[in-house]
Amino acid sequence: MADARKYPRYPAKSGVLAVLHLPHPMVMTTGQVVDLGEGGIGFVYTGTEGPYTGPAGLEV
């Protein structure tokens, strides 16, 4: 399957972490950065809820 993203993605170095700030409920989760590009960042984290699709803050 071809990648249909508008911008190219570049793999992150091993060990790069991100902290995700979710507003409802106020939760901070740490995850590993997989890739990044002009259009966004991909990372993996373990959540207790289903997928979150709303706005969130991210610190790398």
mmCIF file of N, CA, C and O in Angstrom:
data_model
loop_
_atom_site.group_PDB
_atom_site.id
_atom_site.type_symbol
_atom_site.label_atom_id
_atom_site.label_comp_id
_atom_site.label_asym_id
_atom_site.label_seq_id
_atom_site.Cartn_x
_atom_site.Cartn_y
_atom_site.Cartn_z
ATOM 1 N N MET A 1 0.849 -1.186 0.000
ATOM 2 C CA MET A 1 0.000 0.000 0.000
ATOM 3 C C MET A 1 0.890 1.244 0.000
ATOM 4 O O MET A 1 1.809 1.372 0.796
ATOM 5 N N ALA A 2 0.603 2.180 -0.857
ATOM 6 C CA ALA A 2 1.388 3.415 -0.965
ATOM 7 C C ALA A 2 0.990 4.399 0.129
ATOM 8 O O ALA A 2 -0.160 4.459 0.550
ATOM 9 N N ASP A 3 1.961 5.181 0.593
ATOM 10 C CA ASP A 3 1.711 6.201 1.609
ATOM 11 C C ASP A 3 1.085 7.412 0.927
ATOM 12 O O ASP A 3 1.671 7.990 0.021
ATOM 13 N N ALA A 4 -0.110 7.809 1.369
ATOM 14 C CA ALA A 4 -0.846 8.900 0.730
ATOM 15 C C ALA A 4 -0.692 10.229 1.454
ATOM 16 O O ALA A 4 -1.476 11.141 1.251
ATOM 17 N N ARG A 5 0.319 10.375 2.294
ATOM 18 C CA ARG A 5 0.505 11.623 3.030
ATOM 19 C C ARG A 5 0.947 12.740 2.099
ATOM 20 O O ARG A 5 1.659 12.518 1.129
ATOM 21 N N LYS A 6 0.548 13.954 2.440
ATOM 22 C CA LYS A 6 0.891 15.125 1.632
ATOM 23 C C LYS A 6 2.376 15.471 1.746
ATOM 24 O O LYS A 6 2.993 15.905 0.780
ATOM 25 N N TYR A 7 2.961 15.298 2.922
ATOM 26 C CA TYR A 7 4.365 15.634 3.161
ATOM 27 C C TYR A 7 5.139 14.369 3.493
ATOM 28 O O TYR A 7 4.620 13.471 4.139
ATOM 29 N N PRO A 8 6.416 14.297 3.109
ATOM 30 C CA PRO A 8 7.214 13.112 3.447
ATOM 31 C C PRO A 8 7.473 13.017 4.949
ATOM 32 O O PRO A 8 7.487 14.023 5.653
ATOM 33 N N ARG A 9 7.649 11.792 5.429
ATOM 34 C CA ARG A 9 7.956 11.536 6.832
ATOM 35 C C ARG A 9 9.388 11.046 6.935
ATOM 36 O O ARG A 9 9.890 10.360 6.045
ATOM 37 N N TYR A 10 10.038 11.391 8.036
ATOM 38 C CA TYR A 10 11.423 11.014 8.272
ATOM 39 C C TYR A 10 11.492 10.261 9.592
ATOM 40 O O TYR A 10 10.924 10.704 10.588
ATOM 41 N N PRO A 11 12.196 9.121 9.624
ATOM 42 C CA PRO A 11 12.251 8.339 10.865
ATOM 43 C C PRO A 11 12.990 9.084 11.973
ATOM 44 O O PRO A 11 13.954 9.799 11.721
ATOM 45 N N ALA A 12 12.508 8.920 13.193
ATOM 46 C CA ALA A 12 13.155 9.530 14.358
ATOM 47 C C ALA A 12 14.279 8.627 14.843
ATOM 48 O O ALA A 12 14.264 7.420 14.623
ATOM 49 N N LYS A 13 15.264 9.224 15.509
ATOM 50 C CA LYS A 13 16.325 8.439 16.121
ATOM 51 C C LYS A 13 15.744 7.606 17.261
ATOM 52 O O LYS A 13 14.748 7.998 17.883
ATOM 53 N N SER A 14 16.370 6.510 17.541
ATOM 54 C CA SER A 14 15.928 5.632 18.620
ATOM 55 C C SER A 14 16.004 6.357 19.964
ATOM 56 O O SER A 14 16.975 7.065 20.238
ATOM 57 N N GLY A 15 14.973 6.207 20.784
ATOM 58 C CA GLY A 15 14.984 6.792 22.122
ATOM 59 C C GLY A 15 14.386 8.178 22.225
ATOM 60 O O GLY A 15 14.368 8.750 23.303
ATOM 61 N N VAL A 16 13.876 8.756 21.125
ATOM 62 C CA VAL A 16 13.247 10.075 21.183
ATOM 63 C C VAL A 16 11.848 9.914 21.765
ATOM 64 O O VAL A 16 11.058 9.103 21.288
ATOM 65 N N LEU A 17 11.553 10.678 22.813
ATOM 66 C CA LEU A 17 10.260 10.583 23.485
ATOM 67 C C LEU A 17 9.468 11.869 23.332
ATOM 68 O O LEU A 17 10.033 12.948 23.136
ATOM 69 N N ALA A 18 8.159 11.747 23.447
ATOM 70 C CA ALA A 18 7.254 12.894 23.418
ATOM 71 C C ALA A 18 6.309 12.781 24.608
ATOM 72 O O ALA A 18 5.988 11.683 25.052
ATOM 73 N N VAL A 19 5.871 13.923 25.128
ATOM 74 C CA VAL A 19 4.873 13.956 26.191
ATOM 75 C C VAL A 19 3.607 14.548 25.608
ATOM 76 O O VAL A 19 3.616 15.665 25.081
ATOM 77 N N LEU A 20 2.526 13.808 25.671
ATOM 78 C CA LEU A 20 1.238 14.229 25.138
ATOM 79 C C LEU A 20 0.380 14.756 26.276
ATOM 80 O O LEU A 20 0.180 14.074 27.281
ATOM 81 N N HIS A 21 -0.131 15.992 26.136
ATOM 82 C CA HIS A 21 -1.010 16.609 27.135
ATOM 83 C C HIS A 21 -2.439 16.560 26.608
ATOM 84 O O HIS A 21 -2.779 17.273 25.667
ATOM 85 N N LEU A 22 -3.271 15.707 27.201
ATOM 86 C CA LEU A 22 -4.679 15.609 26.803
ATOM 87 C C LEU A 22 -5.520 16.462 27.740
ATOM 88 O O LEU A 22 -5.376 16.357 28.960
ATOM 89 N N PRO A 23 -6.414 17.297 27.193
ATOM 90 C CA PRO A 23 -7.174 18.211 28.041
ATOM 91 C C PRO A 23 -8.324 17.565 28.823
ATOM 92 O O PRO A 23 -8.680 18.036 29.880
ATOM 93 N N HIS A 24 -8.953 16.498 28.305
ATOM 94 C CA HIS A 24 -10.144 15.920 28.958
ATOM 95 C C HIS A 24 -10.036 14.423 29.045
ATOM 96 O O HIS A 24 -10.174 13.755 28.018
ATOM 97 N N PRO A 25 -9.827 13.791 30.123
ATOM 98 C CA PRO A 25 -9.429 14.395 31.394
ATOM 99 C C PRO A 25 -7.979 14.839 31.317
ATOM 100 O O PRO A 25 -7.252 14.352 30.464
ATOM 101 N N MET A 26 -7.563 15.713 32.188
ATOM 102 C CA MET A 26 -6.199 16.232 32.150
ATOM 103 C C MET A 26 -5.225 15.092 32.410
ATOM 104 O O MET A 26 -5.101 14.607 33.521
ATOM 105 N N VAL A 27 -4.572 14.646 31.353
ATOM 106 C CA VAL A 27 -3.675 13.496 31.429
ATOM 107 C C VAL A 27 -2.396 13.823 30.672
ATOM 108 O O VAL A 27 -2.435 14.497 29.642
ATOM 109 N N MET A 28 -1.267 13.351 31.168
ATOM 110 C CA MET A 28 0.006 13.459 30.445
ATOM 111 C C MET A 28 0.507 12.045 30.207
ATOM 112 O O MET A 28 0.550 11.234 31.124
ATOM 113 N N THR A 29 0.833 11.736 28.955
ATOM 114 C CA THR A 29 1.292 10.409 28.582
ATOM 115 C C THR A 29 2.598 10.533 27.825
ATOM 116 O O THR A 29 2.752 11.410 26.984
ATOM 117 N N THR A 30 3.554 9.655 28.099
ATOM 118 C CA THR A 30 4.825 9.636 27.388
ATOM 119 C C THR A 30 4.778 8.565 26.312
ATOM 120 O O THR A 30 4.262 7.478 26.540
ATOM 121 N N GLY A 31 5.309 8.901 25.122
ATOM 122 C CA GLY A 31 5.346 7.937 24.036
ATOM 123 C C GLY A 31 6.627 8.065 23.239
ATOM 124 O O GLY A 31 7.345 9.058 23.335
ATOM 125 N N GLN A 32 6.928 7.052 22.443
ATOM 126 C CA GLN A 32 8.132 7.056 21.616
ATOM 127 C C GLN A 32 7.806 7.614 20.238
ATOM 128 O O GLN A 32 6.854 7.187 19.587
ATOM 129 N N VAL A 33 8.618 8.581 19.767
ATOM 130 C CA VAL A 33 8.432 9.181 18.453
ATOM 131 C C VAL A 33 8.885 8.174 17.393
ATOM 132 O O VAL A 33 9.979 7.622 17.481
ATOM 133 N N VAL A 34 8.039 7.944 16.388
ATOM 134 C CA VAL A 34 8.327 7.001 15.309
ATOM 135 C C VAL A 34 8.862 7.736 14.092
ATOM 136 O O VAL A 34 9.890 7.382 13.532
ATOM 137 N N ASP A 35 8.125 8.768 13.676
ATOM 138 C CA ASP A 35 8.538 9.562 12.524
ATOM 139 C C ASP A 35 7.957 10.962 12.628
ATOM 140 O O ASP A 35 7.093 11.229 13.447
ATOM 141 N N LEU A 36 8.498 11.889 11.816
ATOM 142 C CA LEU A 36 7.990 13.243 11.810
ATOM 143 C C LEU A 36 8.182 13.873 10.441
ATOM 144 O O LEU A 36 8.989 13.416 9.632
ATOM 145 N N GLY A 37 7.412 14.909 10.182
ATOM 146 C CA GLY A 37 7.479 15.629 8.932
ATOM 147 C C GLY A 37 6.765 16.957 9.076
ATOM 148 O O GLY A 37 6.266 17.302 10.151
ATOM 149 N N GLU A 38 6.688 17.704 7.986
ATOM 150 C CA GLU A 38 6.060 19.023 8.022
ATOM 151 C C GLU A 38 4.584 18.941 8.420
ATOM 152 O O GLU A 38 4.060 19.845 9.055
ATOM 153 N N GLY A 39 3.931 17.847 8.085
ATOM 154 C CA GLY A 39 2.504 17.711 8.357
ATOM 155 C C GLY A 39 2.152 17.093 9.692
ATOM 156 O O GLY A 39 0.987 16.968 10.029
ATOM 157 N N GLY A 40 3.149 16.694 10.486
ATOM 158 C CA GLY A 40 2.820 16.112 11.783
ATOM 159 C C GLY A 40 3.900 15.207 12.320
ATOM 160 O O GLY A 40 5.006 15.141 11.795
ATOM 161 N N ILE A 41 3.547 14.505 13.380
ATOM 162 C CA ILE A 41 4.479 13.617 14.068
ATOM 163 C C ILE A 41 3.753 12.318 14.377
ATOM 164 O O ILE A 41 2.572 12.323 14.715
ATOM 165 N N GLY A 42 4.449 11.210 14.231
ATOM 166 C CA GLY A 42 3.882 9.912 14.574
ATOM 167 C C GLY A 42 4.588 9.377 15.805
ATOM 168 O O GLY A 42 5.806 9.407 15.885
ATOM 169 N N PHE A 43 3.822 8.924 16.797
ATOM 170 C CA PHE A 43 4.429 8.346 17.981
ATOM 171 C C PHE A 43 3.520 7.260 18.533
ATOM 172 O O PHE A 43 2.344 7.190 18.207
ATOM 173 N N VAL A 44 4.094 6.406 19.363
ATOM 174 C CA VAL A 44 3.380 5.278 19.947
ATOM 175 C C VAL A 44 3.323 5.482 21.454
ATOM 176 O O VAL A 44 4.331 5.801 22.073
ATOM 177 N N TYR A 45 2.147 5.306 22.021
ATOM 178 C CA TYR A 45 2.009 5.398 23.469
ATOM 179 C C TYR A 45 0.959 4.400 23.926
ATOM 180 O O TYR A 45 0.148 3.935 23.131
ATOM 181 N N THR A 46 0.985 4.068 25.196
ATOM 182 C CA THR A 46 0.006 3.155 25.768
ATOM 183 C C THR A 46 -1.062 3.978 26.452
ATOM 184 O O THR A 46 -0.773 4.705 27.402
ATOM 185 N N GLY A 47 -2.271 3.899 25.937
ATOM 186 C CA GLY A 47 -3.377 4.651 26.520
ATOM 187 C C GLY A 47 -4.354 3.718 27.210
ATOM 188 O O GLY A 47 -4.399 2.524 26.929
ATOM 189 N N THR A 48 -5.125 4.262 28.124
ATOM 190 C CA THR A 48 -6.125 3.460 28.811
ATOM 191 C C THR A 48 -7.496 3.616 28.172
ATOM 192 O O THR A 48 -8.398 2.850 28.448
ATOM 193 N N GLU A 49 -7.647 4.600 27.331
ATOM 194 C CA GLU A 49 -8.898 4.860 26.630
ATOM 195 C C GLU A 49 -8.738 4.449 25.167
ATOM 196 O O GLU A 49 -7.680 3.992 24.761
ATOM 197 N N GLY A 50 -9.741 4.687 24.356
ATOM 198 C CA GLY A 50 -9.638 4.441 22.925
ATOM 199 C C GLY A 50 -8.810 5.530 22.266
ATOM 200 O O GLY A 50 -8.264 6.408 22.937
ATOM 201 N N PRO A 51 -8.693 5.517 20.946
ATOM 202 C CA PRO A 51 -7.917 6.545 20.233
ATOM 203 C C PRO A 51 -8.454 7.944 20.525
ATOM 204 O O PRO A 51 -9.664 8.158 20.585
ATOM 205 N N TYR A 52 -7.552 8.897 20.712
ATOM 206 C CA TYR A 52 -7.927 10.295 20.968
ATOM 207 C C TYR A 52 -7.742 11.091 19.690
ATOM 208 O O TYR A 52 -6.679 11.070 19.086
ATOM 209 N N THR A 53 -8.781 11.796 19.239
ATOM 210 C CA THR A 53 -8.719 12.540 17.976
ATOM 211 C C THR A 53 -8.883 14.034 18.160
ATOM 212 O O THR A 53 -8.913 14.769 17.188
ATOM 213 N N GLY A 54 -9.000 14.527 19.376
ATOM 214 C CA GLY A 54 -9.186 15.948 19.616
ATOM 215 C C GLY A 54 -7.875 16.697 19.720
ATOM 216 O O GLY A 54 -6.802 16.145 19.486
ATOM 217 N N PRO A 55 -7.933 17.971 20.063
ATOM 218 C CA PRO A 55 -6.717 18.769 20.199
ATOM 219 C C PRO A 55 -5.898 18.328 21.420
ATOM 220 O O PRO A 55 -6.462 17.867 22.411
ATOM 221 N N ALA A 56 -4.588 18.460 21.308
ATOM 222 C CA ALA A 56 -3.696 18.098 22.415
ATOM 223 C C ALA A 56 -2.395 18.863 22.259
ATOM 224 O O ALA A 56 -2.055 19.307 21.175
ATOM 225 N N GLY A 57 -1.677 19.038 23.346
ATOM 226 C CA GLY A 57 -0.357 19.644 23.309
ATOM 227 C C GLY A 57 0.692 18.545 23.257
ATOM 228 O O GLY A 57 0.477 17.446 23.748
ATOM 229 N N LEU A 58 1.838 18.837 22.642
ATOM 230 C CA LEU A 58 2.889 17.842 22.504
ATOM 231 C C LEU A 58 4.232 18.482 22.755
ATOM 232 O O LEU A 58 4.536 19.544 22.207
ATOM 233 N N GLU A 59 5.050 17.884 23.622
ATOM 234 C CA GLU A 59 6.417 18.345 23.880
ATOM 235 C C GLU A 59 7.366 17.231 23.504
ATOM 236 O O GLU A 59 7.153 16.081 23.874
ATOM 237 N N VAL A 60 8.409 17.560 22.736
ATOM 238 C CA VAL A 60 9.397 16.566 22.322
ATOM 239 C C VAL A 60 10.702 16.862 23.033
ATOM 240 O O VAL A 60 11.113 17.984 23.136
#
